JSON list of C-alpha atoms in Angstrom, two decimals:
[
{"chain": "A", "resi": 858, "resn": "UNK", "atom": "CA", "xyz": [126.79, 89.26, 120.32]},
{"chain": "A", "resi": 859, "resn": "UNK", "atom": "CA", "xyz": [129.24, 89.02, 117.41]},
{"chain": "A", "resi": 860, "resn": "UNK", "atom": "CA", "xyz": [127.37, 85.97, 116.06]},
{"chain": "A", "resi": 861, "resn": "UNK", "atom": "CA", "xyz": [124.06, 87.86, 116.36]},
{"chain": "A", "resi": 862, "resn": "UNK", "atom": "CA", "xyz": [125.52, 90.86, 114.55]},
{"chain": "A", "resi": 863, "resn": "UNK", "atom": "CA", "xyz": [126.90, 88.70, 111.74]},
{"chain": "A", "resi": 864, "resn": "UNK", "atom": "CA", "xyz": [123.55, 86.96, 111.31]},
{"chain": "A", "resi": 865, "resn": "UNK", "atom": "CA", "xyz": [121.76, 90.32, 111.33]},
{"chain": "A", "resi": 866, "resn": "UNK", "atom": "CA", "xyz": [124.11, 91.76, 108.70]},
{"chain": "A", "resi": 867, "resn": "UNK", "atom": "CA", "xyz": [123.47, 88.80, 106.40]},
{"chain": "A", "resi": 868, "resn": "UNK", "atom": "CA", "xyz": [119.70, 89.18, 106.99]},
{"chain": "A", "resi": 869, "resn": "UNK", "atom": "CA", "xyz": [119.95, 92.85, 106.05]},
{"chain": "A", "resi": 870, "resn": "UNK", "atom": "CA", "xyz": [121.72, 91.85, 102.85]},
{"chain": "A", "resi": 871, "resn": "UNK", "atom": "CA", "xyz": [118.89, 89.43, 101.99]},
{"chain": "A", "resi": 872, "resn": "UNK", "atom": "CA", "xyz": [116.28, 92.15, 102.49]},
{"chain": "A", "resi": 873, "resn": "UNK", "atom": "CA", "xyz": [118.39, 94.56, 100.44]},
{"chain": "A", "resi": 874, "resn": "UNK", "atom": "CA", "xyz": [118.30, 92.11, 97.53]},
{"chain": "A", "resi": 875, "resn": "UNK", "atom": "CA", "xyz": [114.51, 92.13, 97.82]},
{"chain": "A", "resi": 876, "resn": "UNK", "atom": "CA", "xyz": [114.53, 95.93, 97.78]},
{"chain": "A", "resi": 877, "resn": "UNK", "atom": "CA", "xyz": [116.69, 96.05, 94.65]},
{"chain": "A", "resi": 878, "resn": "UNK", "atom": "CA", "xyz": [114.47, 93.68, 92.68]},
{"chain": "A", "resi": 879, "resn": "UNK", "atom": "CA", "xyz": [111.36, 95.53, 93.84]},
{"chain": "A", "resi": 880, "resn": "UNK", "atom": "CA", "xyz": [112.82, 98.84, 92.65]},
{"chain": "A", "resi": 881, "resn": "UNK", "atom": "CA", "xyz": [113.91, 97.42, 89.29]},
{"chain": "A", "resi": 882, "resn": "UNK", "atom": "CA", "xyz": [110.74, 95.45, 88.52]},
{"chain": "A", "resi": 883, "resn": "UNK", "atom": "CA", "xyz": [108.03, 97.19, 90.52]},
{"chain": "A", "resi": 884, "resn": "UNK", "atom": "CA", "xyz": [104.34, 96.35, 90.72]},
{"chain": "A", "resi": 885, "resn": "UNK", "atom": "CA", "xyz": [103.00, 92.96, 91.72]},
{"chain": "A", "resi": 886, "resn": "UNK", "atom": "CA", "xyz": [105.97, 91.11, 90.18]},
{"chain": "A", "resi": 887, "resn": "UNK", "atom": "CA", "xyz": [108.47, 93.21, 92.15]},
{"chain": "A", "resi": 888, "resn": "UNK", "atom": "CA", "xyz": [106.50, 92.67, 95.36]},
{"chain": "A", "resi": 889, "resn": "UNK", "atom": "CA", "xyz": [106.41, 88.89, 94.82]},
{"chain": "A", "resi": 890, "resn": "UNK", "atom": "CA", "xyz": [110.12, 88.68, 93.95]},
{"chain": "A", "resi": 891, "resn": "UNK", "atom": "CA", "xyz": [110.96, 90.69, 97.08]},
{"chain": "A", "resi": 892, "resn": "UNK", "atom": "CA", "xyz": [109.80, 87.63, 99.02]},
{"chain": "A", "resi": 893, "resn": "UNK", "atom": "CA", "xyz": [113.09, 85.91, 98.12]},
{"chain": "A", "resi": 894, "resn": "UNK", "atom": "CA", "xyz": [114.74, 88.04, 100.79]},
{"chain": "A", "resi": 895, "resn": "UNK", "atom": "CA", "xyz": [112.47, 86.86, 103.60]},
{"chain": "A", "resi": 896, "resn": "UNK", "atom": "CA", "xyz": [112.51, 83.26, 102.36]},
{"chain": "A", "resi": 897, "resn": "UNK", "atom": "CA", "xyz": [116.33, 83.33, 102.56]},
{"chain": "A", "resi": 898, "resn": "UNK", "atom": "CA", "xyz": [116.23, 84.86, 106.05]},
{"chain": "A", "resi": 899, "resn": "UNK", "atom": "CA", "xyz": [113.89, 82.16, 107.35]},
{"chain": "A", "resi": 900, "resn": "UNK", "atom": "CA", "xyz": [115.67, 79.32, 105.53]},
{"chain": "A", "resi": 901, "resn": "UNK", "atom": "CA", "xyz": [119.08, 80.25, 106.97]},
{"chain": "A", "resi": 902, "resn": "UNK", "atom": "CA", "xyz": [117.55, 81.21, 110.36]},
{"chain": "A", "resi": 903, "resn": "UNK", "atom": "CA", "xyz": [119.05, 84.69, 110.19]},
{"chain": "A", "resi": 904, "resn": "UNK", "atom": "CA", "xyz": [118.29, 87.53, 112.58]},
{"chain": "A", "resi": 905, "resn": "UNK", "atom": "CA", "xyz": [115.92, 90.06, 111.04]},
{"chain": "A", "resi": 906, "resn": "UNK", "atom": "CA", "xyz": [114.35, 92.75, 113.22]},
{"chain": "A", "resi": 907, "resn": "UNK", "atom": "CA", "xyz": [110.81, 92.12, 111.97]},
{"chain": "A", "resi": 908, "resn": "UNK", "atom": "CA", "xyz": [111.32, 88.38, 112.22]},
{"chain": "A", "resi": 909, "resn": "UNK", "atom": "CA", "xyz": [112.67, 88.59, 115.76]},
{"chain": "A", "resi": 910, "resn": "UNK", "atom": "CA", "xyz": [110.70, 91.35, 117.53]},
{"chain": "A", "resi": 911, "resn": "UNK", "atom": "CA", "xyz": [107.53, 89.25, 117.84]},
{"chain": "A", "resi": 912, "resn": "UNK", "atom": "CA", "xyz": [109.32, 86.35, 119.51]},
{"chain": "A", "resi": 913, "resn": "UNK", "atom": "CA", "xyz": [111.47, 87.99, 122.18]},
{"chain": "A", "resi": 914, "resn": "UNK", "atom": "CA", "xyz": [110.95, 87.18, 125.85]},
{"chain": "A", "resi": 915, "resn": "UNK", "atom": "CA", "xyz": [109.91, 89.80, 128.36]},
{"chain": "A", "resi": 916, "resn": "UNK", "atom": "CA", "xyz": [113.41, 89.86, 129.84]},
{"chain": "A", "resi": 917, "resn": "UNK", "atom": "CA", "xyz": [116.86, 89.29, 128.46]},
{"chain": "A", "resi": 918, "resn": "UNK", "atom": "CA", "xyz": [116.40, 89.82, 124.74]},
{"chain": "A", "resi": 919, "resn": "UNK", "atom": "CA", "xyz": [116.38, 93.63, 124.47]},
{"chain": "A", "resi": 920, "resn": "UNK", "atom": "CA", "xyz": [120.12, 94.00, 123.85]},
{"chain": "A", "resi": 921, "resn": "UNK", "atom": "CA", "xyz": [119.95, 91.18, 121.30]},
{"chain": "A", "resi": 922, "resn": "UNK", "atom": "CA", "xyz": [117.10, 92.92, 119.48]},
{"chain": "A", "resi": 923, "resn": "UNK", "atom": "CA", "xyz": [119.11, 96.16, 119.44]},
{"chain": "A", "resi": 924, "resn": "UNK", "atom": "CA", "xyz": [122.10, 94.40, 117.84]},
{"chain": "A", "resi": 925, "resn": "UNK", "atom": "CA", "xyz": [119.80, 92.74, 115.31]},
{"chain": "A", "resi": 926, "resn": "UNK", "atom": "CA", "xyz": [118.44, 96.16, 114.30]},
{"chain": "A", "resi": 927, "resn": "UNK", "atom": "CA", "xyz": [121.93, 97.67, 114.09]},
{"chain": "A", "resi": 928, "resn": "UNK", "atom": "CA", "xyz": [123.26, 94.78, 112.00]},
{"chain": "A", "resi": 929, "resn": "UNK", "atom": "CA", "xyz": [120.26, 94.95, 109.65]},
{"chain": "A", "resi": 930, "resn": "UNK", "atom": "CA", "xyz": [120.76, 98.72, 109.19]},
{"chain": "A", "resi": 931, "resn": "UNK", "atom": "CA", "xyz": [124.51, 98.38, 108.57]},
{"chain": "A", "resi": 932, "resn": "UNK", "atom": "CA", "xyz": [123.93, 95.82, 105.81]},
{"chain": "A", "resi": 933, "resn": "UNK", "atom": "CA", "xyz": [121.13, 97.86, 104.24]},
{"chain": "A", "resi": 934, "resn": "UNK", "atom": "CA", "xyz": [123.23, 101.03, 104.30]},
{"chain": "A", "resi": 935, "resn": "UNK", "atom": "CA", "xyz": [126.28, 99.42, 102.68]},
{"chain": "A", "resi": 936, "resn": "UNK", "atom": "CA", "xyz": [124.18, 97.57, 100.11]},
{"chain": "A", "resi": 937, "resn": "UNK", "atom": "CA", "xyz": [122.14, 100.69, 99.32]},
{"chain": "A", "resi": 938, "resn": "UNK", "atom": "CA", "xyz": [125.26, 102.76, 98.65]},
{"chain": "A", "resi": 939, "resn": "UNK", "atom": "CA", "xyz": [126.81, 100.03, 96.49]},
{"chain": "A", "resi": 940, "resn": "UNK", "atom": "CA", "xyz": [123.60, 99.37, 94.55]},
{"chain": "A", "resi": 941, "resn": "UNK", "atom": "CA", "xyz": [122.84, 103.05, 93.95]},
{"chain": "A", "resi": 942, "resn": "UNK", "atom": "CA", "xyz": [126.37, 103.49, 92.58]},
{"chain": "A", "resi": 943, "resn": "UNK", "atom": "CA", "xyz": [126.34, 100.34, 90.40]},
{"chain": "A", "resi": 944, "resn": "UNK", "atom": "CA", "xyz": [122.69, 100.64, 89.29]},
{"chain": "A", "resi": 945, "resn": "UNK", "atom": "CA", "xyz": [121.70, 104.32, 89.42]},
{"chain": "A", "resi": 946, "resn": "UNK", "atom": "CA", "xyz": [118.40, 103.50, 87.68]},
{"chain": "A", "resi": 947, "resn": "UNK", "atom": "CA", "xyz": [117.04, 102.36, 91.05]},
{"chain": "A", "resi": 948, "resn": "UNK", "atom": "CA", "xyz": [117.32, 105.89, 92.45]},
{"chain": "A", "resi": 949, "resn": "UNK", "atom": "CA", "xyz": [114.19, 107.32, 90.81]},
{"chain": "A", "resi": 950, "resn": "UNK", "atom": "CA", "xyz": [111.75, 104.71, 92.19]},
{"chain": "A", "resi": 951, "resn": "UNK", "atom": "CA", "xyz": [113.68, 104.71, 95.48]},
{"chain": "A", "resi": 952, "resn": "UNK", "atom": "CA", "xyz": [113.30, 108.46, 95.84]},
{"chain": "A", "resi": 953, "resn": "UNK", "atom": "CA", "xyz": [109.56, 108.15, 95.19]},
{"chain": "A", "resi": 954, "resn": "UNK", "atom": "CA", "xyz": [109.25, 105.75, 98.14]},
{"chain": "A", "resi": 955, "resn": "UNK", "atom": "CA", "xyz": [111.23, 108.03, 100.45]},
{"chain": "A", "resi": 956, "resn": "UNK", "atom": "CA", "xyz": [109.29, 111.13, 99.42]},
{"chain": "A", "resi": 957, "resn": "UNK", "atom": "CA", "xyz": [106.04, 109.24, 99.98]},
{"chain": "A", "resi": 958, "resn": "UNK", "atom": "CA", "xyz": [107.11, 108.40, 103.53]},
{"chain": "A", "resi": 959, "resn": "UNK", "atom": "CA", "xyz": [108.10, 112.04, 104.15]},
{"chain": "A", "resi": 960, "resn": "UNK", "atom": "CA", "xyz": [104.73, 113.22, 102.85]},
{"chain": "A", "resi": 961, "resn": "UNK", "atom": "CA", "xyz": [102.86, 110.83, 105.14]},
{"chain": "A", "resi": 962, "resn": "UNK", "atom": "CA", "xyz": [104.76, 111.83, 108.28]},
{"chain": "A", "resi": 963, "resn": "UNK", "atom": "CA", "xyz": [105.68, 109.90, 111.45]},
{"chain": "A", "resi": 964, "resn": "UNK", "atom": "CA", "xyz": [102.20, 108.99, 112.74]},
{"chain": "A", "resi": 965, "resn": "UNK", "atom": "CA", "xyz": [101.00, 107.54, 109.43]},
{"chain": "A", "resi": 966, "resn": "UNK", "atom": "CA", "xyz": [104.27, 105.63, 108.99]},
{"chain": "A", "resi": 967, "resn": "UNK", "atom": "CA", "xyz": [103.96, 104.29, 112.54]},
{"chain": "A", "resi": 968, "resn": "UNK", "atom": "CA", "xyz": [100.46, 103.00, 111.78]},
{"chain": "A", "resi": 969, "resn": "UNK", "atom": "CA", "xyz": [101.54, 101.53, 108.43]},
{"chain": "A", "resi": 970, "resn": "UNK", "atom": "CA", "xyz": [104.44, 99.79, 110.18]},
{"chain": "A", "resi": 971, "resn": "UNK", "atom": "CA", "xyz": [102.04, 98.06, 112.59]},
{"chain": "A", "resi": 972, "resn": "UNK", "atom": "CA", "xyz": [100.37, 96.28, 109.67]},
{"chain": "A", "resi": 973, "resn": "UNK", "atom": "CA", "xyz": [103.71, 95.18, 108.29]},
{"chain": "A", "resi": 974, "resn": "UNK", "atom": "CA", "xyz": [104.91, 93.91, 111.67]},
{"chain": "A", "resi": 975, "resn": "UNK", "atom": "CA", "xyz": [101.79, 91.81, 112.13]},
{"chain": "A", "resi": 976, "resn": "UNK", "atom": "CA", "xyz": [102.14, 90.29, 108.66]},
{"chain": "A", "resi": 977, "resn": "UNK", "atom": "CA", "xyz": [105.84, 89.56, 109.10]},
{"chain": "A", "resi": 978, "resn": "UNK", "atom": "CA", "xyz": [105.46, 87.83, 112.47]},
{"chain": "A", "resi": 979, "resn": "UNK", "atom": "CA", "xyz": [102.58, 85.75, 111.12]},
{"chain": "A", "resi": 980, "resn": "UNK", "atom": "CA", "xyz": [104.56, 84.78, 108.02]},
{"chain": "A", "resi": 981, "resn": "UNK", "atom": "CA", "xyz": [107.69, 83.93, 110.02]},
{"chain": "A", "resi": 982, "resn": "UNK", "atom": "CA", "xyz": [105.64, 81.82, 112.45]},
{"chain": "A", "resi": 983, "resn": "UNK", "atom": "CA", "xyz": [104.37, 79.78, 109.50]},
{"chain": "A", "resi": 984, "resn": "UNK", "atom": "CA", "xyz": [107.93, 79.54, 108.16]},
{"chain": "A", "resi": 985, "resn": "UNK", "atom": "CA", "xyz": [109.19, 78.21, 111.50]},
{"chain": "A", "resi": 986, "resn": "UNK", "atom": "CA", "xyz": [106.59, 75.46, 111.13]},
{"chain": "A", "resi": 987, "resn": "UNK", "atom": "CA", "xyz": [107.87, 74.58, 107.66]},
{"chain": "A", "resi": 988, "resn": "UNK", "atom": "CA", "xyz": [105.02, 76.31, 105.83]},
{"chain": "A", "resi": 989, "resn": "UNK", "atom": "CA", "xyz": [106.64, 78.67, 103.35]},
{"chain": "A", "resi": 990, "resn": "UNK", "atom": "CA", "xyz": [103.64, 79.69, 101.24]},
{"chain": "A", "resi": 991, "resn": "UNK", "atom": "CA", "xyz": [102.55, 82.37, 103.76]},
{"chain": "A", "resi": 992, "resn": "UNK", "atom": "CA", "xyz": [106.05, 83.87, 103.46]},
{"chain": "A", "resi": 993, "resn": "UNK", "atom": "CA", "xyz": [105.57, 84.11, 99.72]},
{"chain": "A", "resi": 994, "resn": "UNK", "atom": "CA", "xyz": [102.18, 85.79, 100.18]},
{"chain": "A", "resi": 995, "resn": "UNK", "atom": "CA", "xyz": [103.02, 87.91, 103.23]},
{"chain": "A", "resi": 996, "resn": "UNK", "atom": "CA", "xyz": [105.68, 90.05, 101.57]},
{"chain": "A", "resi": 997, "resn": "UNK", "atom": "CA", "xyz": [103.61, 91.08, 98.52]},
{"chain": "A", "resi": 998, "resn": "UNK", "atom": "CA", "xyz": [100.65, 91.75, 100.81]},
{"chain": "A", "resi": 999, "resn": "UNK", "atom": "CA", "xyz": [102.54, 94.23, 102.98]},
{"chain": "A", "resi": 1000, "resn": "UNK", "atom": "CA", "xyz": [104.15, 95.91, 99.95]},
{"chain": "A", "resi": 1001, "resn": "UNK", "atom": "CA", "xyz": [100.91, 96.21, 97.97]},
{"chain": "A", "resi": 1002, "resn": "UNK", "atom": "CA", "xyz": [99.10, 97.51, 101.07]},
{"chain": "A", "resi": 1003, "resn": "UNK", "atom": "CA", "xyz": [101.74, 100.23, 101.31]},
{"chain": "A", "resi": 1004, "resn": "UNK", "atom": "CA", "xyz": [102.79, 99.10, 104.80]},
{"chain": "A", "resi": 1005, "resn": "UNK", "atom": "CA", "xyz": [106.20, 100.19, 106.14]},
{"chain": "A", "resi": 1006, "resn": "UNK", "atom": "CA", "xyz": [108.96, 97.65, 106.77]},
{"chain": "A", "resi": 1007, "resn": "UNK", "atom": "CA", "xyz": [111.68, 99.32, 108.83]},
{"chain": "A", "resi": 1008, "resn": "UNK", "atom": "CA", "xyz": [114.52, 97.22, 107.42]},
{"chain": "A", "resi": 1009, "resn": "UNK", "atom": "CA", "xyz": [113.47, 97.64, 103.79]},
{"chain": "A", "resi": 1010, "resn": "UNK", "atom": "CA", "xyz": [113.07, 101.35, 104.49]},
{"chain": "A", "resi": 1011, "resn": "UNK", "atom": "CA", "xyz": [116.60, 101.43, 105.94]},
{"chain": "A", "resi": 1012, "resn": "UNK", "atom": "CA", "xyz": [117.73, 100.43, 102.44]},
{"chain": "A", "resi": 1013, "resn": "UNK", "atom": "CA", "xyz": [115.42, 102.89, 100.67]},
{"chain": "A", "resi": 1014, "resn": "UNK", "atom": "CA", "xyz": [116.27, 105.79, 103.01]},
{"chain": "A", "resi": 1015, "resn": "UNK", "atom": "CA", "xyz": [120.04, 105.26, 102.99]},
{"chain": "A", "resi": 1016, "resn": "UNK", "atom": "CA", "xyz": [120.22, 104.99, 99.19]},
{"chain": "A", "resi": 1017, "resn": "UNK", "atom": "CA", "xyz": [119.40, 108.71, 98.79]},
{"chain": "A", "resi": 1018, "resn": "UNK", "atom": "CA", "xyz": [121.74, 110.78, 101.03]},
{"chain": "A", "resi": 1019, "resn": "UNK", "atom": "CA", "xyz": [120.36, 114.02, 99.58]},
{"chain": "A", "resi": 1020, "resn": "UNK", "atom": "CA", "xyz": [117.08, 113.35, 101.43]},
{"chain": "A", "resi": 1021, "resn": "UNK", "atom": "CA", "xyz": [118.65, 112.70, 104.84]},
{"chain": "A", "resi": 1022, "resn": "UNK", "atom": "CA", "xyz": [116.99, 114.88, 107.46]},
{"chain": "A", "resi": 1023, "resn": "UNK", "atom": "CA", "xyz": [115.82, 114.96, 111.05]},
{"chain": "A", "resi": 1024, "resn": "UNK", "atom": "CA", "xyz": [112.27, 114.40, 109.76]},
{"chain": "A", "resi": 1025, "resn": "UNK", "atom": "CA", "xyz": [113.36, 111.22, 107.97]},
{"chain": "A", "resi": 1026, "resn": "UNK", "atom": "CA", "xyz": [115.07, 109.97, 111.13]},
{"chain": "A", "resi": 1027, "resn": "UNK", "atom": "CA", "xyz": [111.90, 110.60, 113.16]},
{"chain": "A", "resi": 1028, "resn": "UNK", "atom": "CA", "xyz": [109.86, 108.71, 110.56]},
{"chain": "A", "resi": 1029, "resn": "UNK", "atom": "CA", "xyz": [112.34, 105.83, 110.70]},
{"chain": "A", "resi": 1030, "resn": "UNK", "atom": "CA", "xyz": [112.12, 105.61, 114.49]},
{"chain": "A", "resi": 1031, "resn": "UNK", "atom": "CA", "xyz": [108.31, 105.64, 114.20]},
{"chain": "A", "resi": 1032, "resn": "UNK", "atom": "CA", "xyz": [108.51, 102.72, 111.74]},
{"chain": "A", "resi": 1033, "resn": "UNK", "atom": "CA", "xyz": [110.80, 100.71, 114.04]},
{"chain": "A", "resi": 1034, "resn": "UNK", "atom": "CA", "xyz": [108.35, 101.23, 116.92]},
{"chain": "A", "resi": 1035, "resn": "UNK", "atom": "CA", "xyz": [105.35, 100.49, 114.68]},
{"chain": "A", "resi": 1036, "resn": "UNK", "atom": "CA", "xyz": [106.93, 97.27, 113.44]},
{"chain": "A", "resi": 1037, "resn": "UNK", "atom": "CA", "xyz": [107.59, 96.24, 117.04]},
{"chain": "A", "resi": 1038, "resn": "UNK", "atom": "CA", "xyz": [103.95, 96.93, 117.97]},
{"chain": "A", "resi": 1039, "resn": "UNK", "atom": "CA", "xyz": [102.68, 94.99, 114.95]},
{"chain": "A", "resi": 1040, "resn": "UNK", "atom": "CA", "xyz": [105.04, 92.08, 115.59]},
{"chain": "A", "resi": 1041, "resn": "UNK", "atom": "CA", "xyz": [103.69, 91.76, 119.13]},
{"chain": "A", "resi": 1042, "resn": "UNK", "atom": "CA", "xyz": [100.03, 92.48, 118.37]},
{"chain": "A", "resi": 1043, "resn": "UNK", "atom": "CA", "xyz": [99.05, 88.82, 118.48]},
{"chain": "A", "resi": 1044, "resn": "UNK", "atom": "CA", "xyz": [100.66, 88.41, 121.93]},
{"chain": "A", "resi": 1045, "resn": "UNK", "atom": "CA", "xyz": [98.96, 91.52, 123.32]},
{"chain": "A", "resi": 1046, "resn": "UNK", "atom": "CA", "xyz": [95.51, 90.66, 122.00]},
{"chain": "A", "resi": 1047, "resn": "UNK", "atom": "CA", "xyz": [95.37, 86.88, 122.36]},
{"chain": "A", "resi": 1048, "resn": "UNK", "atom": "CA", "xyz": [96.12, 85.38, 125.75]},
{"chain": "A", "resi": 1049, "resn": "UNK", "atom": "CA", "xyz": [98.63, 82.53, 125.64]},
{"chain": "A", "resi": 1050, "resn": "UNK", "atom": "CA", "xyz": [96.04, 80.00, 126.88]},
{"chain": "A", "resi": 1051, "resn": "UNK", "atom": "CA", "xyz": [93.73, 81.01, 123.99]},
{"chain": "A", "resi": 1052, "resn": "UNK", "atom": "CA", "xyz": [96.35, 80.19, 121.34]},
{"chain": "A", "resi": 1053, "resn": "UNK", "atom": "CA", "xyz": [95.93, 76.68, 119.97]}
]
């Protein structure tokens, strides 16, 4: 599990880099540049929660998925604290994202996370087949749709300790569950024999 945790921490760092550039640049350009994080994760075959949840087996992978999530969150938390100290200009756009999630509430964030999970699993599947263009498109699509990515939100949420609350924790759990549902949507809807 140590190897899984190390891979997950590095994956969380990659996503954190995407978060930082998105906060500094914003708009379509920020959303496109965020894709570097996922491209790095897929290239190095790192363990990212939203890149792993849609591919786990029915048995045996639950503890691995838990350690992936924990490692991703650890990296995002440490990177968020370092980045918010070194580049405090990211805090204003970061706070806007967090307050938007709080205003939406857990159910809306759960639903928005389903869309993100579906996009991420689809993009990663293409990446595993050596097709990286969908990775480049998938990230801006989920960001511009306003969908919730639980690992990116770990960075955004942990960068602003003054907004920590039980409500934020509930929203985060809803996003993790929503991402899981979205990541597995294709498996639940399409029977294995129907997939070509």
